PDB file of C-alpha atoms in Angstrom:
ATOM      1  CA  UNK T 295      21.307 -11.245 -44.450  1.00 56.00           C
ATOM      2  CA  UNK T 296      18.736 -10.082 -46.929  1.00 70.00           C
ATOM      3  CA  UNK T 297      20.255  -6.670 -47.610  1.00 73.00           C
ATOM      4  CA  UNK T 298      22.054  -5.553 -50.719  1.00 77.00           C
ATOM      5  CA  UNK T 299      25.833  -5.122 -50.304  1.00 81.00           C
ATOM      6  CA  UNK T 300      28.097  -3.713 -52.932  1.00 86.00           C
ATOM      7  CA  UNK T 301      31.758  -4.693 -53.212  1.00 86.00           C
ATOM      8  CA  UNK T 302      32.950  -1.429 -51.637  1.00 88.00           C
ATOM      9  CA  UNK T 303      30.853  -1.980 -48.468  1.00 86.00           C
ATOM     10  CA  UNK T 304      32.064  -5.603 -48.280  1.00 85.00           C
ATOM     11  CA  UNK T 305      35.736  -4.492 -48.550  1.00 89.00           C
ATOM     12  CA  UNK T 306      35.194  -1.895 -45.804  1.00 90.00           C
ATOM     13  CA  UNK T 307      33.661  -4.547 -43.526  1.00 87.00           C
ATOM     14  CA  UNK T 308      36.514  -6.976 -44.263  1.00 85.00           C
ATOM     15  CA  UNK T 309      39.096  -4.258 -43.508  1.00 88.00           C
ATOM     16  CA  UNK T 310      37.376  -3.505 -40.205  1.00 88.00           C
ATOM     17  CA  UNK T 311      37.404  -7.190 -39.261  1.00 83.00           C
ATOM     18  CA  UNK T 312      41.062  -7.503 -40.284  1.00 80.00           C
ATOM     19  CA  UNK T 313      42.041  -4.413 -38.253  1.00 83.00           C
ATOM     20  CA  UNK T 314      40.255  -5.850 -35.210  1.00 80.00           C
ATOM     21  CA  UNK T 315      42.156  -9.129 -35.683  1.00 74.00           C
ATOM     22  CA  UNK T 316      45.406  -7.164 -35.957  1.00 76.00           C
ATOM     23  CA  UNK T 317      44.646  -5.291 -32.709  1.00 76.00           C
ATOM     24  CA  UNK T 318      44.000  -8.624 -30.997  1.00 71.00           C
ATOM     25  CA  UNK T 319      47.248 -10.045 -32.334  1.00 68.00           C
ATOM     26  CA  UNK T 320      45.553 -12.584 -34.618  1.00 67.00           C
ATOM     27  CA  UNK T 321      46.909 -13.075 -38.143  1.00 64.00           C
ATOM     28  CA  UNK T 322      43.965 -14.012 -40.470  1.00 65.00           C
ATOM     29  CA  UNK T 323      46.303 -15.874 -42.847  1.00 70.00           C
ATOM     30  CA  UNK T 324      47.579 -18.059 -40.009  1.00 64.00           C
ATOM     31  CA  UNK T 325      43.990 -18.587 -38.913  1.00 64.00           C
ATOM     32  CA  UNK T 326      43.211 -20.138 -42.287  1.00 69.00           C
ATOM     33  CA  UNK T 327      46.183 -22.476 -41.835  1.00 69.00           C
ATOM     34  CA  UNK T 328      45.073 -23.222 -38.242  1.00 64.00           C
ATOM     35  CA  UNK T 329      48.130 -21.546 -36.696  1.00 59.00           C
ATOM     36  CA  UNK T 330      46.617 -18.996 -34.330  1.00 53.00           C
ATOM     37  CA  UNK T 331      48.772 -17.584 -31.533  1.00 55.00           C
ATOM     38  CA  UNK T 332      47.225 -15.658 -28.698  1.00 60.00           C
ATOM     39  CA  UNK T 333      49.045 -13.709 -26.031  1.00 64.00           C
ATOM     40  CA  UNK T 334      48.051 -15.735 -22.995  1.00 65.00           C
ATOM     41  CA  UNK T 335      50.132 -13.546 -20.701  1.00 72.00           C
ATOM     42  CA  UNK T 336      47.822 -10.597 -21.289  1.00 71.00           C
ATOM     43  CA  UNK T 337      45.648  -9.491 -18.409  1.00 73.00           C
ATOM     44  CA  UNK T 338      41.877  -9.526 -18.592  1.00 69.00           C
ATOM     45  CA  UNK T 339      41.889  -5.743 -18.966  1.00 70.00           C
ATOM     46  CA  UNK T 340      44.291  -6.016 -21.940  1.00 70.00           C
ATOM     47  CA  UNK T 341      42.014  -8.566 -23.604  1.00 64.00           C
ATOM     48  CA  UNK T 342      38.982  -6.365 -22.925  1.00 63.00           C
ATOM     49  CA  UNK T 343      40.771  -3.364 -24.478  1.00 64.00           C
ATOM     50  CA  UNK T 344      41.627  -5.429 -27.551  1.00 59.00           C
ATOM     51  CA  UNK T 345      37.982  -6.408 -27.891  1.00 56.00           C
ATOM     52  CA  UNK T 346      36.815  -2.856 -27.305  1.00 56.00           C
ATOM     53  CA  UNK T 347      35.207  -3.455 -23.939  1.00 55.00           C
ATOM     54  CA  UNK T 348      35.862  -2.421 -20.380  1.00 57.00           C
ATOM     55  CA  UNK T 349      35.398  -4.290 -17.155  1.00 60.00           C
ATOM     56  CA  UNK T 350      33.351  -2.488 -14.553  1.00 64.00           C
ATOM     57  CA  UNK T 351      35.354  -1.237 -11.603  1.00 69.00           C
ATOM     58  CA  UNK T 352      34.207  -2.353  -8.200  1.00 75.00           C
ATOM     59  CA  UNK T 353      33.451   0.462  -5.842  1.00 79.00           C
ATOM     60  CA  UNK T 354      34.037  -0.087  -2.125  1.00 82.00           C
ATOM     61  CA  UNK T 355      30.864  -0.399  -0.107  1.00 85.00           C
ATOM     62  CA  UNK T 356      30.597   0.971   3.419  1.00 86.00           C
ATOM     63  CA  UNK T 357      29.191  -1.519   5.880  1.00 85.00           C
ATOM     64  CA  UNK T 358      28.193  -0.772   9.457  1.00 85.00           C
ATOM     65  CA  UNK T 359      27.944  -3.634  11.894  1.00 81.00           C
ATOM     66  CA  UNK T 360      26.153  -3.229  15.165  1.00 78.00           C
ATOM     67  CA  UNK T 361      27.623  -5.306  17.953  1.00 69.00           C
ATOM     68  CA  UNK T 362      25.748  -6.415  20.997  1.00 61.00           C
ATOM     69  CA  UNK T 363      27.145  -5.645  24.401  1.00 54.00           C
ATOM     70  CA  UNK T 364      28.213  -9.112  25.461  1.00 52.00           C
ATOM     71  CA  UNK T 365      29.161 -10.115  28.952  1.00 45.00           C
ATOM     72  CA  UNK T 366      32.896 -10.725  28.930  1.00 50.00           C
ATOM     73  CA  UNK T 367      33.554 -13.978  30.764  1.00 45.00           C
ATOM     74  CA  UNK T 368      37.240 -13.164  31.084  1.00 50.00           C
ATOM     75  CA  UNK T 369      36.568 -10.410  33.648  1.00 80.00           C
ATOM     76  CA  UNK T 370      38.108 -10.827  37.073  1.00 84.00           C
ATOM     77  CA  UNK T 371      36.046 -13.120  39.303  1.00 85.00           C
ATOM     78  CA  UNK T 372      36.610 -12.980  43.070  1.00 85.00           C
ATOM     79  CA  UNK T 373      37.186 -16.318  44.800  1.00 86.00           C
ATOM     80  CA  UNK T 374      34.734 -17.529  47.401  1.00 84.00           C
ATOM     81  CA  UNK T 375      36.403 -17.515  50.837  1.00 87.00           C
ATOM     82  CA  UNK T 376      34.915 -20.970  51.527  1.00 88.00           C
ATOM     83  CA  UNK T 377      36.994 -22.376  48.642  1.00 87.00           C
ATOM     84  CA  UNK T 378      40.324 -21.099  50.042  1.00 89.00           C
ATOM     85  CA  UNK T 379      42.367 -22.782  52.766  1.00 90.00           C
ATOM     86  CA  UNK T 380      45.647 -21.240  53.929  1.00 90.00           C
ATOM     87  CA  UNK T 381      48.186 -23.242  55.913  1.00 88.00           C
ATOM     88  CA  UNK T 382      51.553 -21.579  56.655  1.00 88.00           C
ATOM     89  CA  UNK T 383      52.975 -20.758  53.203  1.00 89.00           C
ATOM     90  CA  UNK T 384      50.463 -22.838  51.194  1.00 91.00           C
ATOM     91  CA  UNK T 385      47.139 -21.784  49.700  1.00 90.00           C
ATOM     92  CA  UNK T 386      44.774 -24.588  48.724  1.00 92.00           C
ATOM     93  CA  UNK T 387      41.990 -23.668  46.279  1.00 91.00           C
ATOM     94  CA  UNK T 388      38.934 -25.525  45.053  1.00 92.00           C
ATOM     95  CA  UNK T 389      37.174 -24.089  41.980  1.00 90.00           C
ATOM     96  CA  UNK T 390      34.091 -25.562  40.285  1.00 89.00           C
ATOM     97  CA  UNK T 391      34.781 -25.664  36.524  1.00 84.00           C
ATOM     98  CA  UNK T 392      31.949 -28.077  35.685  1.00 83.00           C
ATOM     99  CA  UNK T 393      29.697 -25.305  34.333  1.00 84.00           C
ATOM    100  CA  UNK T 394      32.346 -23.925  31.980  1.00 84.00           C
ATOM    101  CA  UNK T 395      31.562 -25.305  28.529  1.00 80.00           C
ATOM    102  CA  UNK T 396      35.128 -24.932  27.240  1.00 81.00           C
ATOM    103  CA  UNK T 397      36.743 -26.923  30.043  1.00 82.00           C
ATOM    104  CA  UNK T 398      36.692 -30.708  29.847  1.00 79.00           C
ATOM    105  CA  UNK T 399      35.775 -32.516  33.098  1.00 77.00           C
ATOM    106  CA  UNK T 400      39.111 -34.339  32.970  1.00 78.00           C
ATOM    107  CA  UNK T 401      41.089 -31.119  32.460  1.00 77.00           C
ATOM    108  CA  UNK T 402      42.388 -32.094  29.026  1.00 84.00           C
ATOM    109  CA  UNK T 403      43.781 -29.054  27.167  1.00 86.00           C
ATOM    110  CA  UNK T 404      43.622 -26.794  30.235  1.00 88.00           C
ATOM    111  CA  UNK T 405      46.532 -24.570  31.228  1.00 89.00           C
ATOM    112  CA  UNK T 406      46.715 -22.481  34.392  1.00 88.00           C
ATOM    113  CA  UNK T 407      48.771 -19.286  34.461  1.00 89.00           C
ATOM    114  CA  UNK T 408      49.529 -16.692  37.121  1.00 89.00           C
ATOM    115  CA  UNK T 409      49.220 -13.130  35.784  1.00 84.00           C
ATOM    116  CA  UNK T 410      49.154  -9.541  37.079  1.00 81.00           C
ATOM    117  CA  UNK T 411      52.172  -9.871  39.403  1.00 84.00           C
ATOM    118  CA  UNK T 412      51.046 -13.390  40.443  1.00 85.00           C
ATOM    119  CA  UNK T 413      47.797 -12.163  41.996  1.00 86.00           C
ATOM    120  CA  UNK T 414      45.436 -13.340  39.231  1.00 90.00           C
ATOM    121  CA  UNK T 415      44.828 -16.945  38.211  1.00 89.00           C
ATOM    122  CA  UNK T 416      43.979 -17.376  34.496  1.00 90.00           C
ATOM    123  CA  UNK T 417      42.351 -20.545  33.168  1.00 88.00           C
ATOM    124  CA  UNK T 418      43.387 -21.076  29.562  1.00 89.00           C
ATOM    125  CA  UNK T 419      42.049 -23.664  27.119  1.00 89.00           C
ATOM    126  CA  UNK T 420      44.085 -25.028  24.223  1.00 88.00           C
ATOM    127  CA  UNK T 421      43.177 -23.243  20.977  1.00 84.00           C
ATOM    128  CA  UNK T 422      41.743 -20.113  22.601  1.00 86.00           C
ATOM    129  CA  UNK T 423      43.713 -16.858  22.614  1.00 85.00           C
ATOM    130  CA  UNK T 424      42.122 -15.486  25.804  1.00 86.00           C
ATOM    131  CA  UNK T 425      41.491 -16.967  29.232  1.00 87.00           C
ATOM    132  CA  UNK T 426      38.182 -18.702  29.855  1.00 87.00           C
ATOM    133  CA  UNK T 427      38.099 -17.285  33.397  1.00 88.00           C
ATOM    134  CA  UNK T 428      40.293 -15.039  35.533  1.00 90.00           C
ATOM    135  CA  UNK T 429      40.189 -15.303  39.303  1.00 89.00           C
ATOM    136  CA  UNK T 430      41.410 -12.632  41.712  1.00 88.00           C
ATOM    137  CA  UNK T 431      43.467 -14.472  44.340  1.00 87.00           C
ATOM    138  CA  UNK T 432      43.397 -11.526  46.729  1.00 85.00           C
ATOM    139  CA  UNK T 433      47.111 -11.937  47.505  1.00 86.00           C
ATOM    140  CA  UNK T 434      50.380 -12.469  45.677  1.00 89.00           C
ATOM    141  CA  UNK T 435      51.558 -16.077  45.325  1.00 89.00           C
ATOM    142  CA  UNK T 436      55.037 -17.255  44.329  1.00 90.00           C
ATOM    143  CA  UNK T 437      54.113 -20.232  42.161  1.00 90.00           C
ATOM    144  CA  UNK T 438      51.697 -23.070  41.459  1.00 90.00           C
ATOM    145  CA  UNK T 439      52.895 -26.189  43.259  1.00 91.00           C
ATOM    146  CA  UNK T 440      50.329 -28.614  41.818  1.00 93.00           C
ATOM    147  CA  UNK T 441      46.860 -28.713  40.311  1.00 91.00           C
ATOM    148  CA  UNK T 442      44.373 -31.245  38.955  1.00 90.00           C
ATOM    149  CA  UNK T 443      40.874 -31.278  37.505  1.00 89.00           C
ATOM    150  CA  UNK T 444      38.638 -34.209  38.357  1.00 88.00           C
ATOM    151  CA  UNK T 445      34.941 -34.294  37.398  1.00 87.00           C
ATOM    152  CA  UNK T 446      35.075 -30.565  36.655  1.00 86.00           C
ATOM    153  CA  UNK T 447      36.532 -29.603  40.050  1.00 90.00           C
ATOM    154  CA  UNK T 448      39.888 -27.801  40.008  1.00 89.00           C
ATOM    155  CA  UNK T 449      42.050 -28.485  43.061  1.00 92.00           C
ATOM    156  CA  UNK T 450      45.204 -26.377  43.406  1.00 91.00           C
ATOM    157  CA  UNK T 451      48.064 -25.890  45.796  1.00 92.00           C
ATOM    158  CA  UNK T 452      49.861 -22.545  45.567  1.00 91.00           C
ATOM    159  CA  UNK T 453      52.920 -21.247  47.411  1.00 90.00           C
ATOM    160  CA  UNK T 454      52.412 -17.907  49.117  1.00 87.00           C
TER     161      UNK T 454
END
């Protein structure tokens, strides 16, 4: 190193190194023989303490996110009177679903549910937690008799 060292300074340095090895759990005599055992179950903080260091603690950061007011497509949509035909106790509906991106033209993955005391028709798509569209039927129906989607047009027969 280019600096004069007397034997006393060298012994002090060796004792410091040996005490650091002892704190780390390393036996210098076993190191010479190649038999070094480390405590691998120690946490990173324990290892840092043994080496005399500290890990920085992460401070939580406050983040504010501005959301845009989006138009909620699942709001209640009134049905066009021209698309409703009522005969005795049957209601026949025709709904154009061709412009709904989530609904396949063949109707694959579509589920239709009556909600709100059977006065609201909800169009569900497989894999989505909320309805794609909700239609206000304007009256209470008892059940869905049949339905089909062909080329994006939903045809339904409901019992009133």
